[in-house]
Short mmCIF file of C-alpha atoms and ligand atoms in Angstrom, two decimals:
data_model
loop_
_atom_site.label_atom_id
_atom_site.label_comp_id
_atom_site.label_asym_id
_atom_site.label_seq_id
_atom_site.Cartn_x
_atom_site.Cartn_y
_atom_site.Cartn_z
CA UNK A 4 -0.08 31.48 -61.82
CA UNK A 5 1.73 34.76 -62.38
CA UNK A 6 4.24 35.67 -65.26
CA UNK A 7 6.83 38.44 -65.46
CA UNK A 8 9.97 38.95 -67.64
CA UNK A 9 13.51 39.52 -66.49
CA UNK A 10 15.74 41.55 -68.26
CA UNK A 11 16.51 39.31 -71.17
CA UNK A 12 12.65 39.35 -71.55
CA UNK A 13 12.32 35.44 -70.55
CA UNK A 14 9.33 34.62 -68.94
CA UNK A 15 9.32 33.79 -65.29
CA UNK A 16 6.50 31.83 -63.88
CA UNK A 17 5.06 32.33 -60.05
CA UNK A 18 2.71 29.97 -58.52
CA UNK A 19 2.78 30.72 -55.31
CA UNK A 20 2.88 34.81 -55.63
CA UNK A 21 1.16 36.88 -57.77
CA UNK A 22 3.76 39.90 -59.40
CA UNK A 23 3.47 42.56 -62.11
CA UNK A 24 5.11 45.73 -63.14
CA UNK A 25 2.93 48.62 -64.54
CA UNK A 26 2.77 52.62 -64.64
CA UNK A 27 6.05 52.46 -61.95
CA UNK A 28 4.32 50.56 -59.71
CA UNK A 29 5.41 46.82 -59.30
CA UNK A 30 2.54 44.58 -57.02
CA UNK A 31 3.90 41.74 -55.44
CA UNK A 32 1.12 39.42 -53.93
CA UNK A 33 1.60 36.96 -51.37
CA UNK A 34 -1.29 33.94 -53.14
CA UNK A 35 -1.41 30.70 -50.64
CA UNK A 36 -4.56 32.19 -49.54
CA UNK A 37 -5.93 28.63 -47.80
CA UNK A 38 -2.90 28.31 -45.93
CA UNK A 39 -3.23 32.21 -44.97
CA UNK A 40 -0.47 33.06 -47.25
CA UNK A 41 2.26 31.25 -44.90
CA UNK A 42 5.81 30.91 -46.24
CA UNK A 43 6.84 27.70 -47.65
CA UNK A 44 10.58 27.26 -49.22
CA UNK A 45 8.87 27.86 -52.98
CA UNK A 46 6.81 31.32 -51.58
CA UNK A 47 10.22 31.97 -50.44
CA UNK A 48 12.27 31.42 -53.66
CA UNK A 49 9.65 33.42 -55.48
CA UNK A 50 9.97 36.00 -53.16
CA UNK A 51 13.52 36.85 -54.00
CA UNK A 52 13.06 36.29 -57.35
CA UNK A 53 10.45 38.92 -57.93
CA UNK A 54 12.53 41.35 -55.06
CA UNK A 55 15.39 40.62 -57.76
CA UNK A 56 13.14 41.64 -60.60
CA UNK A 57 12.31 44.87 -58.96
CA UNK A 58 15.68 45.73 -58.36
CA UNK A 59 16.82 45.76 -61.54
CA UNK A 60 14.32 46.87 -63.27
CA UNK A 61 14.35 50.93 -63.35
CA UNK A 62 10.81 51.53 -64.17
CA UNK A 63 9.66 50.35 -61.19
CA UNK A 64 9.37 52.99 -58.20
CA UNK A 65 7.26 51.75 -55.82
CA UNK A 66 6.19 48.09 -54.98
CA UNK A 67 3.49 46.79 -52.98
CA UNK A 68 3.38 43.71 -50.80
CA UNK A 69 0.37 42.53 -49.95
CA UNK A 70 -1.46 39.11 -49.52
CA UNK A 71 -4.73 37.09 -51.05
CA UNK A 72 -7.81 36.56 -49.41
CA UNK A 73 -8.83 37.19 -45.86
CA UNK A 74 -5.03 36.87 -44.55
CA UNK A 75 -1.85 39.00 -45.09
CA UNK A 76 0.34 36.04 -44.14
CA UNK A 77 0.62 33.72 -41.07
CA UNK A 78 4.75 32.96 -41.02
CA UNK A 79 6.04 29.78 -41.60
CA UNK A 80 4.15 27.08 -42.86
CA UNK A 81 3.97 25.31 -39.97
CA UNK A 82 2.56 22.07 -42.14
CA UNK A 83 6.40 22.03 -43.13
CA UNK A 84 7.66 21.28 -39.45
CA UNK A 85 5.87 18.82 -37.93
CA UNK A 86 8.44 16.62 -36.26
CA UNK A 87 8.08 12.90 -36.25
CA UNK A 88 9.23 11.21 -32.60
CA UNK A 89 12.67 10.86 -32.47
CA UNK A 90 13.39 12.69 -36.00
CA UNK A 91 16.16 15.47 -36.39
CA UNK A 92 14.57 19.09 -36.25
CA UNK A 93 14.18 20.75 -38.76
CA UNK A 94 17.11 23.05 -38.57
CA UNK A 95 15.67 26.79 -37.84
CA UNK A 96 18.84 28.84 -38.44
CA UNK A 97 19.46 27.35 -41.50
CA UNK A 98 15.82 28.94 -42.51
CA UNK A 99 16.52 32.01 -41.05
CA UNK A 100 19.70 32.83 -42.77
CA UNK A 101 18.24 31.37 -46.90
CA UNK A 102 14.68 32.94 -46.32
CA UNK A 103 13.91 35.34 -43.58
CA UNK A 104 17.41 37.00 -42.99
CA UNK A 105 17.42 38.18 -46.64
CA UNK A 106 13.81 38.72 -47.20
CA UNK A 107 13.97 41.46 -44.27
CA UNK A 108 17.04 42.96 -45.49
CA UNK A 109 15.82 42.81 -48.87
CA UNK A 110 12.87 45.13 -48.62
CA UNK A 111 14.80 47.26 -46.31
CA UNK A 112 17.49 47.90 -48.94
CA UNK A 113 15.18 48.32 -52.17
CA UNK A 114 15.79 51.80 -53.46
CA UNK A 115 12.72 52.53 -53.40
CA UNK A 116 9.40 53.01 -51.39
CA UNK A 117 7.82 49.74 -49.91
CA UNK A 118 4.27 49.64 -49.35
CA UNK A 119 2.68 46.92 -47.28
CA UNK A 120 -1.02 46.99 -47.22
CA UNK A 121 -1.68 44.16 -44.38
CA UNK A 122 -5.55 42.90 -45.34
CA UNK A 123 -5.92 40.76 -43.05
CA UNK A 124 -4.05 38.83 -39.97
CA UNK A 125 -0.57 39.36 -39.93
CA UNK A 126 1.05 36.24 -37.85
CA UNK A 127 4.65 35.10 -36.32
CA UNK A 128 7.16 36.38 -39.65
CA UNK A 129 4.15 37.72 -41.79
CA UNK A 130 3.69 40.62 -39.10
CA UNK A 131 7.47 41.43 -38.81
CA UNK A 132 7.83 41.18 -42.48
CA UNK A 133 5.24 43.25 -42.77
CA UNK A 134 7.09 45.93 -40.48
CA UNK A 135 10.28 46.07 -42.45
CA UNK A 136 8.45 47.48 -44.82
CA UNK A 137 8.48 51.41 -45.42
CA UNK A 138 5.29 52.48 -45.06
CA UNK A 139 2.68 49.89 -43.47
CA UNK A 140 -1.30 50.47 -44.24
CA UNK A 141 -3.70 47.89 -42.59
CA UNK A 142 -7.15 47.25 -43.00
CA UNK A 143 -9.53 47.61 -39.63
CA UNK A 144 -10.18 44.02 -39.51
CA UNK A 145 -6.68 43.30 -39.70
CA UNK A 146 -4.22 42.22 -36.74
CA UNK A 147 -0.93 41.55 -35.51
CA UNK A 148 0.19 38.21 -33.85
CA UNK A 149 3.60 37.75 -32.41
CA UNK A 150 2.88 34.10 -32.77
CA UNK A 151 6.18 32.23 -32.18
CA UNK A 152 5.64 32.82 -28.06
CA UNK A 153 3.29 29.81 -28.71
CA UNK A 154 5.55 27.77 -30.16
CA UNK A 155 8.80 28.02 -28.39
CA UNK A 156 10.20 30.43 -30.54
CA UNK A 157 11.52 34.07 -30.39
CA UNK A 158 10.07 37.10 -32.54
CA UNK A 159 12.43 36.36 -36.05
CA UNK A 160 12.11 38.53 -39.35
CA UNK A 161 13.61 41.26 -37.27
CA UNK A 162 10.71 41.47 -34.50
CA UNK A 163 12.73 42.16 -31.94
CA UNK A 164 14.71 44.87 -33.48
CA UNK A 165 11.38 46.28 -35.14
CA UNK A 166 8.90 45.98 -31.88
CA UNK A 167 11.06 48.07 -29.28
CA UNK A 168 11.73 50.56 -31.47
CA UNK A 169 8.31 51.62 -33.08
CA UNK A 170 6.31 50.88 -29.77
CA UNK A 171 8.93 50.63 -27.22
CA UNK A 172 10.30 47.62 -24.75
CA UNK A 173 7.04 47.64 -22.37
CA UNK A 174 4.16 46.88 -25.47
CA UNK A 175 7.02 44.96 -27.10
CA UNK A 176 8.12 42.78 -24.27
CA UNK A 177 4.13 41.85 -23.28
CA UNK A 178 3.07 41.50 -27.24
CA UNK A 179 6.27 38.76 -27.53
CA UNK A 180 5.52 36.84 -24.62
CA UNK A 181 2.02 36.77 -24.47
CA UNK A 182 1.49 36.57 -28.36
CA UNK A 183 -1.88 38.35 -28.10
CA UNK A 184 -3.85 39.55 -31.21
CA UNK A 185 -2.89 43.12 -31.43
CA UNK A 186 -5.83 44.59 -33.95
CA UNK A 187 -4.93 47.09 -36.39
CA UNK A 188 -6.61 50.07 -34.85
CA UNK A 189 -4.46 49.36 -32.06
CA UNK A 190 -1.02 48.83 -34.15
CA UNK A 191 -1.63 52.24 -35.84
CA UNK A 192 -2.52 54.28 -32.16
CA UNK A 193 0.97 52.68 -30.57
CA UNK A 194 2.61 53.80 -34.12
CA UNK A 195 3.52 50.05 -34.79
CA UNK A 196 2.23 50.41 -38.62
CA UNK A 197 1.11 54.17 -40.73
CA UNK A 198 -2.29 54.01 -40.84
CA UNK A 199 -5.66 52.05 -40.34
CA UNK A 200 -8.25 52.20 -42.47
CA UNK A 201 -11.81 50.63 -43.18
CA UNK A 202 -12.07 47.51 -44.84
CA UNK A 203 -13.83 48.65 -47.94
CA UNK A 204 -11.48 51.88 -47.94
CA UNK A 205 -8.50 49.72 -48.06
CA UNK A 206 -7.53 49.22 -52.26
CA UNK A 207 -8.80 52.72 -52.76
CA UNK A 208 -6.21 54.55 -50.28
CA UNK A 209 -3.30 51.95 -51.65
CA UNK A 210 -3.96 53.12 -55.44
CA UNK A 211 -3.75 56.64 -53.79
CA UNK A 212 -0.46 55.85 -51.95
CA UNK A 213 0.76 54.05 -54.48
CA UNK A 214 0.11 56.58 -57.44
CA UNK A 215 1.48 59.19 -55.88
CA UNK A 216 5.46 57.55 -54.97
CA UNK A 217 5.05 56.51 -58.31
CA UNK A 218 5.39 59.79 -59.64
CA UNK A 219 7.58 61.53 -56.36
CA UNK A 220 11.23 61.86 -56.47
CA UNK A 221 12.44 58.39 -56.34
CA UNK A 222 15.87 58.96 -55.39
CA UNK A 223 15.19 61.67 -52.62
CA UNK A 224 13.16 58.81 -51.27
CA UNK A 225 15.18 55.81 -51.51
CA UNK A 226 18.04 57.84 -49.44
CA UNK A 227 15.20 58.96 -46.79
CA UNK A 228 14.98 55.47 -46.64
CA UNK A 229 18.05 55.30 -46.58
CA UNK A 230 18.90 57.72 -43.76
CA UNK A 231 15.79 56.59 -41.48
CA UNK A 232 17.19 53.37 -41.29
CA UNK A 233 21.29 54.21 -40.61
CA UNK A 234 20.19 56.44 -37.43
CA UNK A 235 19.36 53.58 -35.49
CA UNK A 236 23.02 52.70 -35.42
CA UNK A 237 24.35 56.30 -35.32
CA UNK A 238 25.26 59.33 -33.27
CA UNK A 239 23.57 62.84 -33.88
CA UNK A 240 27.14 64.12 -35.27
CA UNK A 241 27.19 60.77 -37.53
CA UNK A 242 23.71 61.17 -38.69
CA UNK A 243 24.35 64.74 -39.38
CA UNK A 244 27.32 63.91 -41.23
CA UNK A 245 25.06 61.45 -43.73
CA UNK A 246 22.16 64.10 -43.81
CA UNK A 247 25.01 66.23 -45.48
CA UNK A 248 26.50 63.79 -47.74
CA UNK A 249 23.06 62.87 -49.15
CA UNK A 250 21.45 66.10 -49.48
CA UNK A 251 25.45 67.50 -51.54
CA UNK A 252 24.25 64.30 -53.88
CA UNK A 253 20.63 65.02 -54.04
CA UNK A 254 21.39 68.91 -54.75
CA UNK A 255 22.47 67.38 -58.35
CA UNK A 256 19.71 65.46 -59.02
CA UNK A 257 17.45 66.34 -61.97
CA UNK A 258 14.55 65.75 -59.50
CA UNK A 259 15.81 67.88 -56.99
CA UNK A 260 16.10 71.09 -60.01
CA UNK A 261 12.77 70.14 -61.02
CA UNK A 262 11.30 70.57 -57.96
CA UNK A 263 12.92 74.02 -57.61
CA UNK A 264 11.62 74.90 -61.20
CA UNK A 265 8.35 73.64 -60.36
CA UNK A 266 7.91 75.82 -56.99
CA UNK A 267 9.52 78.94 -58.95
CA UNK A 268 7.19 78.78 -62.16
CA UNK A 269 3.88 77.64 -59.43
CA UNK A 270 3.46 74.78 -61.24
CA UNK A 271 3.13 71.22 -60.51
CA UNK A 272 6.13 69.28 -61.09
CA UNK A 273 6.89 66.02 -62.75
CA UNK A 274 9.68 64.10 -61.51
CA UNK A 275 11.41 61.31 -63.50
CA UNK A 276 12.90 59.70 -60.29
CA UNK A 277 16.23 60.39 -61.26
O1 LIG B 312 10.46 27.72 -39.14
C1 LIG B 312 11.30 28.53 -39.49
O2 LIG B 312 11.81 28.53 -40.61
C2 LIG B 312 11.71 29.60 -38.52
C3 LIG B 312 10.92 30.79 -38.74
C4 LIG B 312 9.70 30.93 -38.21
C5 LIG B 312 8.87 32.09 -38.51
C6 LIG B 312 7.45 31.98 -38.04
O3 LIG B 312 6.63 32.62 -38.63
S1 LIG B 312 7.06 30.99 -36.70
C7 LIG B 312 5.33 31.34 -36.48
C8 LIG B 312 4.47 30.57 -37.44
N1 LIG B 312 3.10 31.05 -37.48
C9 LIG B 312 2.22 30.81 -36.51
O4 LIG B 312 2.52 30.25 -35.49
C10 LIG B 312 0.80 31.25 -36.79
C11 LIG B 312 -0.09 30.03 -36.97
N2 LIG B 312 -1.43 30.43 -37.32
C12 LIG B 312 -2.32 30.87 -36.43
O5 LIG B 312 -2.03 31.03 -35.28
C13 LIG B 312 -3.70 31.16 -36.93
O6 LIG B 312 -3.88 30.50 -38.15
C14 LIG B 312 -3.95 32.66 -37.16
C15 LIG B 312 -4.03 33.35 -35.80
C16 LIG B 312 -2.87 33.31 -38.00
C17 LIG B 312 -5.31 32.85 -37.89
O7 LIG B 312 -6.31 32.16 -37.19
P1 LIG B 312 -7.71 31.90 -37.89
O8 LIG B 312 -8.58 31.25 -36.87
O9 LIG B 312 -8.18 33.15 -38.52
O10 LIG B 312 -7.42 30.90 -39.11
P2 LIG B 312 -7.08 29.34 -39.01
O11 LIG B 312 -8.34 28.55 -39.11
O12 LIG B 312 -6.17 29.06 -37.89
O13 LIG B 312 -6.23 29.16 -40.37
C18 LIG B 312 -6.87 29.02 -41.64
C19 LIG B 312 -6.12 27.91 -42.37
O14 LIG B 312 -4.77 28.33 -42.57
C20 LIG B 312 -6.07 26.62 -41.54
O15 LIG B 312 -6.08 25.55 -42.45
P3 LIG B 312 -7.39 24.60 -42.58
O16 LIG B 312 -7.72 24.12 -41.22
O17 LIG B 312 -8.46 25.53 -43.13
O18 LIG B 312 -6.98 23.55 -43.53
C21 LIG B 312 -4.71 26.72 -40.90
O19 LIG B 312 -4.18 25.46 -40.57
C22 LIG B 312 -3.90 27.36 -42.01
N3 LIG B 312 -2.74 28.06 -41.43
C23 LIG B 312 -2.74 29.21 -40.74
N4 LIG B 312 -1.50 29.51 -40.38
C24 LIG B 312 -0.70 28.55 -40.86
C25 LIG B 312 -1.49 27.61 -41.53
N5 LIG B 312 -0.99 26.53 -42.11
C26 LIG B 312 0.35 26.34 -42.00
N6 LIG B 312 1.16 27.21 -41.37
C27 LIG B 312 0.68 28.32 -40.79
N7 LIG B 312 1.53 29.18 -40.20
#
């Protein structure tokens, strides 16, 4: 069990995630770890609540999603949808639209950095929830499993908008229909995820990553974000029309003067985020 406080300082329990907020840096643990971290509706509920936290809370500049044990997570909880003979389906759009549809979106509209350090497999939603994330670090023994193919189902979580893109319609196409283990090594050479790294290297390069958006200009980062996202929908003139709207609101950002200050006086410079 995991406890944070909201803004009126009440305690919120987890029992199905782990979640904390310390030094800017809030850690958001996926914790089913014998079901490999799949989502059930309670993971999911917990989810949004600690998304929610992290949102309003202003101390918080960079958050971490990661999962317990050997697994990163493995999608839906399958246990959840067995189908008894002649029984009404469980209704899949309805799931999509309360869990998934928001989830993806969520992480994708934090302002702020999104770290996903993928320990382990990475399966059906847990691998595209995975790549909404901002920057995605995986451990070697680590993978990535388009699962639903297997199941009747389509790539959901925003697989099929994520896939083409980062790795284009050929790798996507095959690793959708075939569902094939794709390991991490591989994911970071196609430039599905950021980087690979050894197992034993993996908590060490996070706490790296992770220290230093903690202390990097928060806002300049949450409108890359931001910005990255909006030109997949966008013309060159319409992207270079945002470019200039940000950068006239970053150009009156404290962060943005004390980075100029910094450079001038050769010294290192400490951003508040603001
Ligand atoms: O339904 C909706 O709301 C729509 C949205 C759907 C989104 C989706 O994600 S659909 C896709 C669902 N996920 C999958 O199809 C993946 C299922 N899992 C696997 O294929 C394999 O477990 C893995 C390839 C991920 C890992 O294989 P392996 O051999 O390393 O582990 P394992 O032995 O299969 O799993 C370990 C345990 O976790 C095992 O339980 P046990 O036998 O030790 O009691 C297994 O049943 C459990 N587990 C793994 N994945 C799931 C799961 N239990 C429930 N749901 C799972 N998705």
């Amino acid at each position: 069990m995991s406890v944070a406080h909201n803004a009126g300082n009440e305690a919120v329990l987890f029992q199905n995630i782990l979640f904390s907020v310390d030094g800017g840096i809030a850690r958001l643990t996926l914790n089913r770890p014998d079901r490999l971290n799949s989502f059930n509706d309670a993971m999911h509920a917990e989810v949004r609540q600690a998304l929610a936290l992290v949102d309003a809370d202003t101390s918080a500049r960079v958050l971490l999603l990661t999962g317990a044990g050997r697994g990163f997570c493995a999608g839906q909880d399958l246990a959840d949808r067995a189908v008894a003979p002649g029984a009404e389906p469980v209704d899949l759009g309805s799931s999509i639209e309360r869990n998934y549809r928001p989830l993806a979106l969520g992480l994708r509209a934090l302002p702020i950095p999104v770290v996903c350090a993928v320990n382990g497999v990475a399966a059906g939603a847990g691998a595209n929830i995975a790549l909404a994330c901002d920057i995605v670090i995986a451990a070697k023994s680590a993978s990535f499993i388009q699962a639903f193919c297997k199941i009747g189902l389509i790539p959901d979580s925003g697989g099929t908008f994520f896939l083409p893109r980062l790795i284009g319609t050929a790798r996507a196409m095959a690793l959708a229909m075939l569902g094939d283990k794709l390991p991490a090594e591989q994911a970071a050479a196609w430039g599905l995820i950021w980087k690979c790294v050894e197992d034993a290297e993996l908590p060490r390069e996070v706490d790296t990553l992770l220290e230093h958006l903690a202390t990097a200009p928060t806002r300049g980062l949450a409108a890359t974000k931001r910005a990255i996202y909006a030109s997949a929908g966008n013309s060159l003139d319409a992207q270079l029309e945002l470019e200039r709207d940000i950068q006239r609101e970053l150009g009156r950002s404290d962060d943005y003067r004390e980075g100029v200050a910094a450079f001038t006086a050769k010294r290192a410079p400490r951003f508040a985020g603001k």
